[in-house]
PDB file of N, CA and C in Angstrom:
ATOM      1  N   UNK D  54     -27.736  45.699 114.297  1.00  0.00           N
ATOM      2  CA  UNK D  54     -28.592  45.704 113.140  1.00  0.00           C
ATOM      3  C   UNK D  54     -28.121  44.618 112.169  1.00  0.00           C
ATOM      4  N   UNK D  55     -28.997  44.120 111.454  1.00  0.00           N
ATOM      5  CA  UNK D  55     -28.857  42.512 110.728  1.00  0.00           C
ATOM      6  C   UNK D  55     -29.531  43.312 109.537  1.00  0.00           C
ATOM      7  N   UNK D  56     -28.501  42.621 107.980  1.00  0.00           N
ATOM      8  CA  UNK D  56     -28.902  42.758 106.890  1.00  0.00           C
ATOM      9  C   UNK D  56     -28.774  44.616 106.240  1.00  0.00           C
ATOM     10  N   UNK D  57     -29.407  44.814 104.996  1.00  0.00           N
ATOM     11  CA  UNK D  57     -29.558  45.916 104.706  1.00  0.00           C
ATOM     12  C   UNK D  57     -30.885  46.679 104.804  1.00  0.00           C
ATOM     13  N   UNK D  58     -30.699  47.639 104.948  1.00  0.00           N
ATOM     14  CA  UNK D  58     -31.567  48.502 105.738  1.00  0.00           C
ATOM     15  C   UNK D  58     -32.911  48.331 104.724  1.00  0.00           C
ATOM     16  N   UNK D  59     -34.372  48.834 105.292  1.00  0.00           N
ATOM     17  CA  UNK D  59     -35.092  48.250 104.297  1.00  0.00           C
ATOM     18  C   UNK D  59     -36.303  49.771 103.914  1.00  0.00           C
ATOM     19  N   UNK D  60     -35.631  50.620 104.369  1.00  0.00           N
ATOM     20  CA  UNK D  60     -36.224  52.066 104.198  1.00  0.00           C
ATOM     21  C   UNK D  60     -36.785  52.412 103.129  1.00  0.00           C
ATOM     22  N   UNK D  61     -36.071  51.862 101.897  1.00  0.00           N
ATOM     23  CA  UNK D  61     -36.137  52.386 100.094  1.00  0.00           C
ATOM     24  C   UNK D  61     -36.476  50.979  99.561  1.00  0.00           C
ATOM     25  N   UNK D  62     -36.647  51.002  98.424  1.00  0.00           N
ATOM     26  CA  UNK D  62     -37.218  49.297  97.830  1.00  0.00           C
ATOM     27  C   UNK D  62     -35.415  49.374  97.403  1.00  0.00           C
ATOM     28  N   UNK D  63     -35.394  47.864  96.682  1.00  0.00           N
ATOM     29  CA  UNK D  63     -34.121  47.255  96.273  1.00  0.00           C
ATOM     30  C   UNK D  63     -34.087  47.964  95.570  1.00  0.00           C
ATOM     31  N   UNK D  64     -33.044  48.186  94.745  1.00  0.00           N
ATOM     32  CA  UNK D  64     -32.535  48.510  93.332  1.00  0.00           C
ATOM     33  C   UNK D  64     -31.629  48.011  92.698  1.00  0.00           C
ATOM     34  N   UNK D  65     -32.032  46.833  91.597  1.00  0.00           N
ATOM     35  CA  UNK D  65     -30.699  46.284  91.012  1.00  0.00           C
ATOM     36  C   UNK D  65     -30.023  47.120  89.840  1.00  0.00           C
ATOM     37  N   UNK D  66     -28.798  47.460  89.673  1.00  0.00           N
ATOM     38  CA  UNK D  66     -28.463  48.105  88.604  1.00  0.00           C
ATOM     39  C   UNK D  66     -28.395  47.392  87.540  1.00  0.00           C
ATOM     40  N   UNK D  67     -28.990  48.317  86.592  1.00  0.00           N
ATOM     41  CA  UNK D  67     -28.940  47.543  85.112  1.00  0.00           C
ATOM     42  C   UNK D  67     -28.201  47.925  83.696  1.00  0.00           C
ATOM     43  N   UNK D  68     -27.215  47.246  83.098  1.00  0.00           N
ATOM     44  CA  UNK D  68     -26.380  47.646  82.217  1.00  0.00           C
ATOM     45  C   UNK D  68     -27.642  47.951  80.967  1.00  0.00           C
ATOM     46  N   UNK D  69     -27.389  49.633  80.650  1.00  0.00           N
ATOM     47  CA  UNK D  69     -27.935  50.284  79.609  1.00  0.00           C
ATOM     48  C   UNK D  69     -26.741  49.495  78.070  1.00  0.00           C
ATOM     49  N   UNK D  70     -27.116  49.063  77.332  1.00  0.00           N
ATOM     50  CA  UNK D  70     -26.076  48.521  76.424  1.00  0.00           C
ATOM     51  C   UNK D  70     -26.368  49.925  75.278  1.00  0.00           C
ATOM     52  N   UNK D  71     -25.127  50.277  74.774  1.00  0.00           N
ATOM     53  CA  UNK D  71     -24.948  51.296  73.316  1.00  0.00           C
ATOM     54  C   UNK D  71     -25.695  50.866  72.182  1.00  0.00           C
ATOM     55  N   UNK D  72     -26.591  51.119  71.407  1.00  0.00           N
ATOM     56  CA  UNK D  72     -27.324  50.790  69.686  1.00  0.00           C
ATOM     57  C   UNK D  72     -25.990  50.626  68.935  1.00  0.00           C
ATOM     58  N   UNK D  73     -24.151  51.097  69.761  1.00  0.00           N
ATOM     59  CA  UNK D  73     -22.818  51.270  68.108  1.00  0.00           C
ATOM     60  C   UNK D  73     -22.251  50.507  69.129  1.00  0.00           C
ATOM     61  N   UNK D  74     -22.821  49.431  70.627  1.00  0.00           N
ATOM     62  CA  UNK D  74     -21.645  48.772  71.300  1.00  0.00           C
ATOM     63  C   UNK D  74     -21.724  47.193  70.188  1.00  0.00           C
ATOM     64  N   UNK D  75     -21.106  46.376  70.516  1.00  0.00           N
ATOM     65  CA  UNK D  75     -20.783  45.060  69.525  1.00  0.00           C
ATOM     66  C   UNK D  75     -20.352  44.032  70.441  1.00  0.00           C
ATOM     67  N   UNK D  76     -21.146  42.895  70.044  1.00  0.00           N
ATOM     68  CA  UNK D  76     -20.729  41.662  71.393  1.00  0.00           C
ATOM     69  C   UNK D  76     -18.825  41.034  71.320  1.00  0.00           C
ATOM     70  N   UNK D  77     -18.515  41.241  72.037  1.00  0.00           N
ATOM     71  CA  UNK D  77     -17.181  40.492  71.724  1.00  0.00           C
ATOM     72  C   UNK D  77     -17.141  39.502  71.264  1.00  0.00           C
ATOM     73  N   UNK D  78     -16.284  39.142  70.101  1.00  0.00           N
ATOM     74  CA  UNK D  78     -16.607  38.522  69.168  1.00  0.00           C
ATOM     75  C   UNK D  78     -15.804  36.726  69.803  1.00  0.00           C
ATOM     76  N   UNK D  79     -16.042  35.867  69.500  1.00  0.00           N
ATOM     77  CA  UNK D  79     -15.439  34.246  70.121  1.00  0.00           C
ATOM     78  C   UNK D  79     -14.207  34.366  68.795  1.00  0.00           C
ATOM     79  N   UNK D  80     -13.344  33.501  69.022  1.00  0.00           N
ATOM     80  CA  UNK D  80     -11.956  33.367  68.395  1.00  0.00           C
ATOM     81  C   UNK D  80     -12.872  32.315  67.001  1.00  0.00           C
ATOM     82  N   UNK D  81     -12.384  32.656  66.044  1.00  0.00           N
ATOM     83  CA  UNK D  81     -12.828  32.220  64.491  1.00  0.00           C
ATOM     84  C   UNK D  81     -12.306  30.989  65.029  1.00  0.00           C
ATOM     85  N   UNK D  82     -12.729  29.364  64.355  1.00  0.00           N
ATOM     86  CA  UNK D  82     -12.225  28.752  63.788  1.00  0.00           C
ATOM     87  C   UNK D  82     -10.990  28.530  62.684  1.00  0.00           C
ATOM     88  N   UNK D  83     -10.503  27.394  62.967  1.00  0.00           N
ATOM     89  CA  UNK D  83      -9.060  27.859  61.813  1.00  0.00           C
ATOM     90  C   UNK D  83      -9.952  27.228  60.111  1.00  0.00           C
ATOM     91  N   UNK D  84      -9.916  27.833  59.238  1.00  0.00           N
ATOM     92  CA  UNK D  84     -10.072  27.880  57.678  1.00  0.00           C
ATOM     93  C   UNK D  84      -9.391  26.391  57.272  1.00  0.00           C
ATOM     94  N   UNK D  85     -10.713  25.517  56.546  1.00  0.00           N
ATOM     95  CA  UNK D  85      -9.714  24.739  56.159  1.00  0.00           C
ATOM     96  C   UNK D  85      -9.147  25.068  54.847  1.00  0.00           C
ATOM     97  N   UNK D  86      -7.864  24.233  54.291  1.00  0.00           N
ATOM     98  CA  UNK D  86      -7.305  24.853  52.999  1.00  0.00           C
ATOM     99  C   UNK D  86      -8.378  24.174  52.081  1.00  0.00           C
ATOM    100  N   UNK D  87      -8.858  25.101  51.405  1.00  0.00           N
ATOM    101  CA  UNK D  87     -10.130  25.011  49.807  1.00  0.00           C
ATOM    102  C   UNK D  87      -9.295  25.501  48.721  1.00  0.00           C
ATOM    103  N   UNK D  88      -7.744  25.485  48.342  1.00  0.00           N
ATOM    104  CA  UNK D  88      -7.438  25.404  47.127  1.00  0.00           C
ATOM    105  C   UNK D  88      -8.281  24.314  46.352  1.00  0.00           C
ATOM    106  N   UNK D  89      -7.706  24.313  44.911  1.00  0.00           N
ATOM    107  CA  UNK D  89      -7.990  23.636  44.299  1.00  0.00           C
ATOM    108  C   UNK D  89      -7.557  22.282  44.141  1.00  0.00           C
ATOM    109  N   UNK D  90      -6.266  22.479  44.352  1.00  0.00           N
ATOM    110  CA  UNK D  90      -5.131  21.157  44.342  1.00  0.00           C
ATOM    111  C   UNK D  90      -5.971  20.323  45.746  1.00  0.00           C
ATOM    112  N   UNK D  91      -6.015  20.916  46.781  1.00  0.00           N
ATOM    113  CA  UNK D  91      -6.532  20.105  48.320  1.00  0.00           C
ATOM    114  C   UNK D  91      -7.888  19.552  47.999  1.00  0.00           C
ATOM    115  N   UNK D  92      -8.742  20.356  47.053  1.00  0.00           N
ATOM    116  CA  UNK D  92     -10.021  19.476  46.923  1.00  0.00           C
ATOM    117  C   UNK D  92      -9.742  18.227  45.889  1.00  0.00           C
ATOM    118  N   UNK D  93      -9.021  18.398  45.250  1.00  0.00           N
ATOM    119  CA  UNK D  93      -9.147  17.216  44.019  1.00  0.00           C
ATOM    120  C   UNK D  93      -8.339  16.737  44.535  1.00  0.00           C
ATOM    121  N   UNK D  94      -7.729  16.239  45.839  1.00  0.00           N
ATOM    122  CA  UNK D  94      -6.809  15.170  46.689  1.00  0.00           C
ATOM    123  C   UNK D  94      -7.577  15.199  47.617  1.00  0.00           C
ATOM    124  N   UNK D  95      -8.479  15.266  47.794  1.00  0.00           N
ATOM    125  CA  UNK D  95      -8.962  15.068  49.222  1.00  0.00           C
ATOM    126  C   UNK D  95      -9.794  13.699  49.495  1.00  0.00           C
ATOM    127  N   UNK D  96      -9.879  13.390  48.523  1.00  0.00           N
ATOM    128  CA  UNK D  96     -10.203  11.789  48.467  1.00  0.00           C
ATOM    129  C   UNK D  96      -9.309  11.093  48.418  1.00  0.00           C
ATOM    130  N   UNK D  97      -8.534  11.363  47.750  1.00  0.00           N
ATOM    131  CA  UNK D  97      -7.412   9.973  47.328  1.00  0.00           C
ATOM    132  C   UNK D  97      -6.487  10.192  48.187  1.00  0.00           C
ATOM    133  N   UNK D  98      -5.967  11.049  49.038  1.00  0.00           N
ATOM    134  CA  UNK D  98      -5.109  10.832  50.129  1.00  0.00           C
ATOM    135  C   UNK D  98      -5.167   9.549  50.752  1.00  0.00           C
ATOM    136  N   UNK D  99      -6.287   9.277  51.330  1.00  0.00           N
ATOM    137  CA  UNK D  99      -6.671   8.508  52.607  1.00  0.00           C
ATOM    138  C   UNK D  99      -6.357   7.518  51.742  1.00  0.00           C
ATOM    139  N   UNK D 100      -6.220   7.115  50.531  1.00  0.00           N
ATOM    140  CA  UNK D 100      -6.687   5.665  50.025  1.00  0.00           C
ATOM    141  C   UNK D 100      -4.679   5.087  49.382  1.00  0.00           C
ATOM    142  N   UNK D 101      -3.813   6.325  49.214  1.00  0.00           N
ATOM    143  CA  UNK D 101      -2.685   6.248  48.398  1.00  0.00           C
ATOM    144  C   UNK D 101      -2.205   6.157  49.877  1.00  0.00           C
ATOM    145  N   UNK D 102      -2.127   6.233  51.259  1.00  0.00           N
ATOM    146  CA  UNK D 102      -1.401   6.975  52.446  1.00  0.00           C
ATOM    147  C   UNK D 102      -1.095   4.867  52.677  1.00  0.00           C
ATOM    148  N   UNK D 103       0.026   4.078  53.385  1.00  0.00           N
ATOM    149  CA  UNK D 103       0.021   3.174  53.513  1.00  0.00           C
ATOM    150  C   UNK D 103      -0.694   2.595  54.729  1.00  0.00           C
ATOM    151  N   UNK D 104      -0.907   1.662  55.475  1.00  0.00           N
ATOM    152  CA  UNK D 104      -1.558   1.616  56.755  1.00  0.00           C
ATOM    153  C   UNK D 104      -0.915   1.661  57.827  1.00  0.00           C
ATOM    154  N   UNK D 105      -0.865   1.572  58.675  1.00  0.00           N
ATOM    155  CA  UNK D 105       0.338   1.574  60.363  1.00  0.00           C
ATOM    156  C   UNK D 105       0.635  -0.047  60.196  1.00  0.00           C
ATOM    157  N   UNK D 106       1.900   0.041  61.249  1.00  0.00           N
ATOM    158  CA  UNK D 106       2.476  -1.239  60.622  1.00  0.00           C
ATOM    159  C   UNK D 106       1.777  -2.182  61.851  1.00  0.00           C
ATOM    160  N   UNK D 107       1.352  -3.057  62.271  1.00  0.00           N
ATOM    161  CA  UNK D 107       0.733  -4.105  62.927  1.00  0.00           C
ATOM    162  C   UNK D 107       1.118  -4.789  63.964  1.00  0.00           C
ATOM    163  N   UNK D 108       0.292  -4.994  64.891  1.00  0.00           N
ATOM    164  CA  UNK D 108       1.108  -5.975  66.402  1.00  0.00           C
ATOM    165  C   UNK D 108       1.881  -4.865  66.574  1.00  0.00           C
ATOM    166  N   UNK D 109       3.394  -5.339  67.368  1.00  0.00           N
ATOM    167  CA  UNK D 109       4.583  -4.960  68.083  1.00  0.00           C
ATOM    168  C   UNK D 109       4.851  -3.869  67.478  1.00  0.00           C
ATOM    169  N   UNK D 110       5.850  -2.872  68.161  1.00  0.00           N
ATOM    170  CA  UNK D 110       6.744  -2.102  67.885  1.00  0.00           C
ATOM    171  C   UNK D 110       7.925  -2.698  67.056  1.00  0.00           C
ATOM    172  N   UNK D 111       8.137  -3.613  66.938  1.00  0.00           N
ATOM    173  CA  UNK D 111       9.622  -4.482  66.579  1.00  0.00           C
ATOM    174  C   UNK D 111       9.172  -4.754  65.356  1.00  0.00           C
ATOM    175  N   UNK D 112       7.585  -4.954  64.999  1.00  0.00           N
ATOM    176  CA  UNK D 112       7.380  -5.352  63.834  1.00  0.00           C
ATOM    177  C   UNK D 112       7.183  -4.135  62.972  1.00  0.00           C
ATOM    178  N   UNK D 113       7.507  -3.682  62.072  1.00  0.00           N
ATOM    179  CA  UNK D 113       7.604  -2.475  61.405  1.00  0.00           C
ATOM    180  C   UNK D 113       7.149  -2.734  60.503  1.00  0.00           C
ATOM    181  N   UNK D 114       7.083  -3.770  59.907  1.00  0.00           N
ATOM    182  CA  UNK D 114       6.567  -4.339  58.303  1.00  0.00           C
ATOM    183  C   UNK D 114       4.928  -4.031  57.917  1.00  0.00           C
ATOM    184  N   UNK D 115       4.906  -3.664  56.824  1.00  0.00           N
ATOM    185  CA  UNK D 115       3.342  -3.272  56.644  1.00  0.00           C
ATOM    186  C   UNK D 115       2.637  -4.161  56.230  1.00  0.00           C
ATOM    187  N   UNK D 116       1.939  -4.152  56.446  1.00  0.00           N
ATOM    188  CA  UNK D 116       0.644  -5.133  56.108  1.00  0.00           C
ATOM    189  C   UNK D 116       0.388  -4.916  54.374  1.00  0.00           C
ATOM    190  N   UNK D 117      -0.276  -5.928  54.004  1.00  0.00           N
ATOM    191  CA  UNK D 117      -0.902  -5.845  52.522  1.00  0.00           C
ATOM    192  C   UNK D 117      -2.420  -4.950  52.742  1.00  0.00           C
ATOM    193  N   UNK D 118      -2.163  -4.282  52.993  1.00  0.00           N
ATOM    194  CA  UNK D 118      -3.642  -3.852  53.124  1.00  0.00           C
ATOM    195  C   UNK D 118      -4.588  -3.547  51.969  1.00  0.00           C
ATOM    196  N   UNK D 119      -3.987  -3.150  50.584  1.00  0.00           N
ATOM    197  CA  UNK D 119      -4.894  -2.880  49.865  1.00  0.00           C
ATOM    198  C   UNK D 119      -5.497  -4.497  49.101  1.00  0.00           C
ATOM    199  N   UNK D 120      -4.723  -5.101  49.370  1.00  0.00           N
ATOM    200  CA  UNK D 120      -5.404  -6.342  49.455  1.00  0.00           C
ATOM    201  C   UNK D 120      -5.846  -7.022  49.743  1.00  0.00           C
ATOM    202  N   UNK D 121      -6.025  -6.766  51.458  1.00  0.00           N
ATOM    203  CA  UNK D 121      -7.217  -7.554  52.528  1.00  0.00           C
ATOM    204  C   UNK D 121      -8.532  -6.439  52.042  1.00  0.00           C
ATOM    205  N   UNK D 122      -8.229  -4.894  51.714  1.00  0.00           N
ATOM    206  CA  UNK D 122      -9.200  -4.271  51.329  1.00  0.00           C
ATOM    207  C   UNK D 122     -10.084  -4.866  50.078  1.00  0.00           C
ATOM    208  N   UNK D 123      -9.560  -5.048  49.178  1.00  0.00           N
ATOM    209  CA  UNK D 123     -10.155  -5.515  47.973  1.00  0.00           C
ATOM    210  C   UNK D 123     -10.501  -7.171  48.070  1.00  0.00           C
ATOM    211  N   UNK D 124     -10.363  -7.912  49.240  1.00  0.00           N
ATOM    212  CA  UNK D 124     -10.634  -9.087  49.295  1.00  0.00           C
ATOM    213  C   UNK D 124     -11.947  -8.870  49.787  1.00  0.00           C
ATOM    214  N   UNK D 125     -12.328  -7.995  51.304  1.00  0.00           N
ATOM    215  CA  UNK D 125     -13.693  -7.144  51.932  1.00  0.00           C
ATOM    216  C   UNK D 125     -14.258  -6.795  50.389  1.00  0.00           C
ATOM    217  N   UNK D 126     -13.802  -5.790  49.795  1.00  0.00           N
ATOM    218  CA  UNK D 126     -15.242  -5.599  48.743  1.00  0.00           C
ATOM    219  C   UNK D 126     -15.261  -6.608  48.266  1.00  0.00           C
ATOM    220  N   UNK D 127     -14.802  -7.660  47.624  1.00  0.00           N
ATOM    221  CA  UNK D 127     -14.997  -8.836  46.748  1.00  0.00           C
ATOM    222  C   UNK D 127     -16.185  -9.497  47.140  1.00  0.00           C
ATOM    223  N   UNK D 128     -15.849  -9.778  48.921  1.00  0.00           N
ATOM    224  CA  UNK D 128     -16.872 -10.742  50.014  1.00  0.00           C
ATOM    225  C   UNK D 128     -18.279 -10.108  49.610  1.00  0.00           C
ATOM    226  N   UNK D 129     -18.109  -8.023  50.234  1.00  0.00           N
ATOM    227  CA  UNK D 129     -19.526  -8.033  50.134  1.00  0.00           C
ATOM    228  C   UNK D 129     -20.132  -7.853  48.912  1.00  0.00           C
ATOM    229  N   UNK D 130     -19.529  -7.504  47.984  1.00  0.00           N
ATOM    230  CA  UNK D 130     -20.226  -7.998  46.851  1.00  0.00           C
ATOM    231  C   UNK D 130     -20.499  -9.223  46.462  1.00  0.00           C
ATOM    232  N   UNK D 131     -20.056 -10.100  46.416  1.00  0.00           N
ATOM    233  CA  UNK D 131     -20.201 -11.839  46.831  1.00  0.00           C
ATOM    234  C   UNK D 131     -21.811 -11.820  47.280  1.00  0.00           C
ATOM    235  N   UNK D 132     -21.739 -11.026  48.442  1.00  0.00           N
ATOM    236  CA  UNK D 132     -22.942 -11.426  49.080  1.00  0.00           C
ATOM    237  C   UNK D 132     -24.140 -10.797  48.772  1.00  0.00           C
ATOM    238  N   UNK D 133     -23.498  -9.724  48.227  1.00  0.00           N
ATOM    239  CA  UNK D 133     -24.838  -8.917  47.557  1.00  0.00           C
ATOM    240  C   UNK D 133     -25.453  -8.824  46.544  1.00  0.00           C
ATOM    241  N   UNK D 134     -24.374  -9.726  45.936  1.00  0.00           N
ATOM    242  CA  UNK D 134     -24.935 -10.139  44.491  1.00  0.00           C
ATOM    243  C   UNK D 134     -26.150 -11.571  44.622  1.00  0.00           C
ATOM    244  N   UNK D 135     -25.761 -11.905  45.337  1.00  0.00           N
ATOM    245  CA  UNK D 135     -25.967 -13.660  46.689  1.00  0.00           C
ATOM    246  C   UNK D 135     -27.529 -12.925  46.898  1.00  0.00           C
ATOM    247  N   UNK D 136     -27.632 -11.872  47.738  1.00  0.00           N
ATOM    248  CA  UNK D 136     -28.735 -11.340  48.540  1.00  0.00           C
ATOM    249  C   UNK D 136     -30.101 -11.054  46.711  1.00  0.00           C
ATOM    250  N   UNK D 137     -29.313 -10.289  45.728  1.00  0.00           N
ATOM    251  CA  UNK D 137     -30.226  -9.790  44.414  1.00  0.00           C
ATOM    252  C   UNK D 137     -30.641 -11.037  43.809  1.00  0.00           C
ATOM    253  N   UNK D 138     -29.591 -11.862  43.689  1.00  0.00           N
ATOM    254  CA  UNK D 138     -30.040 -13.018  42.555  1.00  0.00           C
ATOM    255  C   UNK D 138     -31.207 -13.857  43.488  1.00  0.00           C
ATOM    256  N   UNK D 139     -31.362 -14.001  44.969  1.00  0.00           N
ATOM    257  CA  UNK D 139     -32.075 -14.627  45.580  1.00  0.00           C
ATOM    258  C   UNK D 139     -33.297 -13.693  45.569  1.00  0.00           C
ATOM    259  N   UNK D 140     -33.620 -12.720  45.720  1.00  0.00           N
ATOM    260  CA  UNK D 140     -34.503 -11.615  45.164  1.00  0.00           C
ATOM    261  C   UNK D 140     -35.300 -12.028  44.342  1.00  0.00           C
ATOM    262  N   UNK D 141     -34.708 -12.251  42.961  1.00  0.00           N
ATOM    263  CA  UNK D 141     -34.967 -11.808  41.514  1.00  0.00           C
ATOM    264  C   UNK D 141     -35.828 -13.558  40.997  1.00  0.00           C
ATOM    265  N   UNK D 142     -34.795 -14.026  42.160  1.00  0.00           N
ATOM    266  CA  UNK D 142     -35.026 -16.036  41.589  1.00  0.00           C
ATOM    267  C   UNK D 142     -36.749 -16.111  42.401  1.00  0.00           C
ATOM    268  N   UNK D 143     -37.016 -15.361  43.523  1.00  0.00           N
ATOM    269  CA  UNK D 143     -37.962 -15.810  44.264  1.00  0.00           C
ATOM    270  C   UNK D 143     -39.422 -14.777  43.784  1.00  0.00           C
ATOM    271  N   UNK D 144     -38.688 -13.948  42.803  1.00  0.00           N
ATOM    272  CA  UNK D 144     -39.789 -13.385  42.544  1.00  0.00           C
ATOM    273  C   UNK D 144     -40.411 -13.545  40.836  1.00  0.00           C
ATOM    274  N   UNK D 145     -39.218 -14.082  40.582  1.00  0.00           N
ATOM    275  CA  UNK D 145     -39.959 -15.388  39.205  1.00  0.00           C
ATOM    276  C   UNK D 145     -40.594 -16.073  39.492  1.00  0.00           C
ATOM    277  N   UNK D 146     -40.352 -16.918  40.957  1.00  0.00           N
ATOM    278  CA  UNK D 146     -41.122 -18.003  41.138  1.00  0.00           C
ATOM    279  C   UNK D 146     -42.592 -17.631  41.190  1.00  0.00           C
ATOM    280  N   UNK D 147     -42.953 -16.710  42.009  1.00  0.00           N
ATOM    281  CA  UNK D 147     -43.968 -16.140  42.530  1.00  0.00           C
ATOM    282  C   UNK D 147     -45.073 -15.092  41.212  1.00  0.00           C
ATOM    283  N   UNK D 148     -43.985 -14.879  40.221  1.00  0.00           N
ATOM    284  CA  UNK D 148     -44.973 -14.563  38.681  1.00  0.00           C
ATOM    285  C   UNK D 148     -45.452 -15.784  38.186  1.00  0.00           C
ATOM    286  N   UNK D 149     -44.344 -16.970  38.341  1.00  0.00           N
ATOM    287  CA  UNK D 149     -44.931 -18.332  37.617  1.00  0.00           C
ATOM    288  C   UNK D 149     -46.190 -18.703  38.104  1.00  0.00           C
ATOM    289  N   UNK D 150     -46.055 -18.788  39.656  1.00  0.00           N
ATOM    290  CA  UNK D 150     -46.852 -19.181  40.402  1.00  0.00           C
ATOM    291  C   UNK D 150     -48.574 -18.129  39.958  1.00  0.00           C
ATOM    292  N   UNK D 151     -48.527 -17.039  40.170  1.00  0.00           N
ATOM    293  CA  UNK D 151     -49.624 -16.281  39.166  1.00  0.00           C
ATOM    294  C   UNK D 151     -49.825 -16.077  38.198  1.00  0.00           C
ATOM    295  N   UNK D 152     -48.851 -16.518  37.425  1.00  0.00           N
ATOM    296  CA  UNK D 152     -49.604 -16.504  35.733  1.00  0.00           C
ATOM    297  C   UNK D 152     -50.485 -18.748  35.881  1.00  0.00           C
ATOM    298  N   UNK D 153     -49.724 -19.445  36.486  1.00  0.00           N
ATOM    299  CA  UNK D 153     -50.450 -20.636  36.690  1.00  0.00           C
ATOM    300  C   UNK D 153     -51.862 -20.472  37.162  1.00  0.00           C
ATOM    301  N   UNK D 154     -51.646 -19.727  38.264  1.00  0.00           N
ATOM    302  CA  UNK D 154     -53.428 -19.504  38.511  1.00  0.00           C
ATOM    303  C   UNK D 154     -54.428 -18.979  37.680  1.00  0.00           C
ATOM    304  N   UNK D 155     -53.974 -17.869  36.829  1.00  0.00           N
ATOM    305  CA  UNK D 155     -54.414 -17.135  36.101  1.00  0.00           C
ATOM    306  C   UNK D 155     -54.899 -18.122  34.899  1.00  0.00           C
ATOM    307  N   UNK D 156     -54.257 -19.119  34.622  1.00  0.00           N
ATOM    308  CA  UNK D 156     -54.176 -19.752  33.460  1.00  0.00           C
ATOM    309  C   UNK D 156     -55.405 -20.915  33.980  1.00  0.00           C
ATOM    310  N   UNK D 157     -55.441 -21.527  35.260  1.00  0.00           N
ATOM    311  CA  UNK D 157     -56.281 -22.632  35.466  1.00  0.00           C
ATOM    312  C   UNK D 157     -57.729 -21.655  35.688  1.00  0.00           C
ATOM    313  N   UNK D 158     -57.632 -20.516  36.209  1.00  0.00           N
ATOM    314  CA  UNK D 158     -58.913 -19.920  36.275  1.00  0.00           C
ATOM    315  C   UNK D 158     -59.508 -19.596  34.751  1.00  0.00           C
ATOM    316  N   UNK D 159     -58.808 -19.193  34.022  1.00  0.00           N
ATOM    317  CA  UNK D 159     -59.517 -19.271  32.170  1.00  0.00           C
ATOM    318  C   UNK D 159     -59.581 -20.618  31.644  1.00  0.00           C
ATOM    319  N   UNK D 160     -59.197 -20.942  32.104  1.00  0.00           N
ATOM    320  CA  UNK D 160     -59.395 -22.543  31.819  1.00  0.00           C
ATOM    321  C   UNK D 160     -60.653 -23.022  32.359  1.00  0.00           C
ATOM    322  N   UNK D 161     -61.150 -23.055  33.354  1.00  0.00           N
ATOM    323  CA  UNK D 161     -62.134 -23.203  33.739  1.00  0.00           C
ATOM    324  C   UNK D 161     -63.529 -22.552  33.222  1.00  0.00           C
ATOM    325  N   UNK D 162     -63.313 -21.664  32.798  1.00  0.00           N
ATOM    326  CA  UNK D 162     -64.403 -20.550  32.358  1.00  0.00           C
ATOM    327  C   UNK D 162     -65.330 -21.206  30.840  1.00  0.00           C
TER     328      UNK D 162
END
């Protein structure tokens, strides 16, 4: 004889769950620290902390970093001031340019 017998229909058993059973719960996350002191440092850490020291192992010496940093904002502000004033210059031109028309069309009238 092959397989299970086929006399009765299947029957899969089915877990009845309790209305007072409770899913097992997954392991919490760890809490980060929310004192007060950790929030009002939590910016300025990253910026007071020095940088890793550069190249080799042999070289230990730190870099200037807050001064290649402040050279970067200098640039993009450089350029973004570069990007507004080219803005501001091309869109004078372009009022001149319509108050001129404006002016030869009453003129004409």
């Amino acid at each position: 004889m092959y397989g299970a017998p086929v006399t009765q229909p299947m029957v899969v058993p089915q877990i009845v769950r309790s209305a007072f059973s409770q899913p097992e719960m997954t392991e919490m996350p760890e809490i980060k620290d929310a004192t007060t002191g950790t929030i009002r440092l939590e910016g300025t850490l990253a910026k007071r902390m020095p940088s890793m020291p550069s190249g080799d192992l042999q070289d230990l010496g730190f870099t200037n970093a807050r001064q290649v940093e402040a050279q970067k904002l200098m640039n993009e502000m450089r350029v973004a001031y570069g990007e507004s004033r080219q803005y501001s210059n091309r869109s004078k031109a372009i009022a001149k340019a319509k108050n001129r028309q404006a002016q030869r069309a009453a003129e004409r009238r």
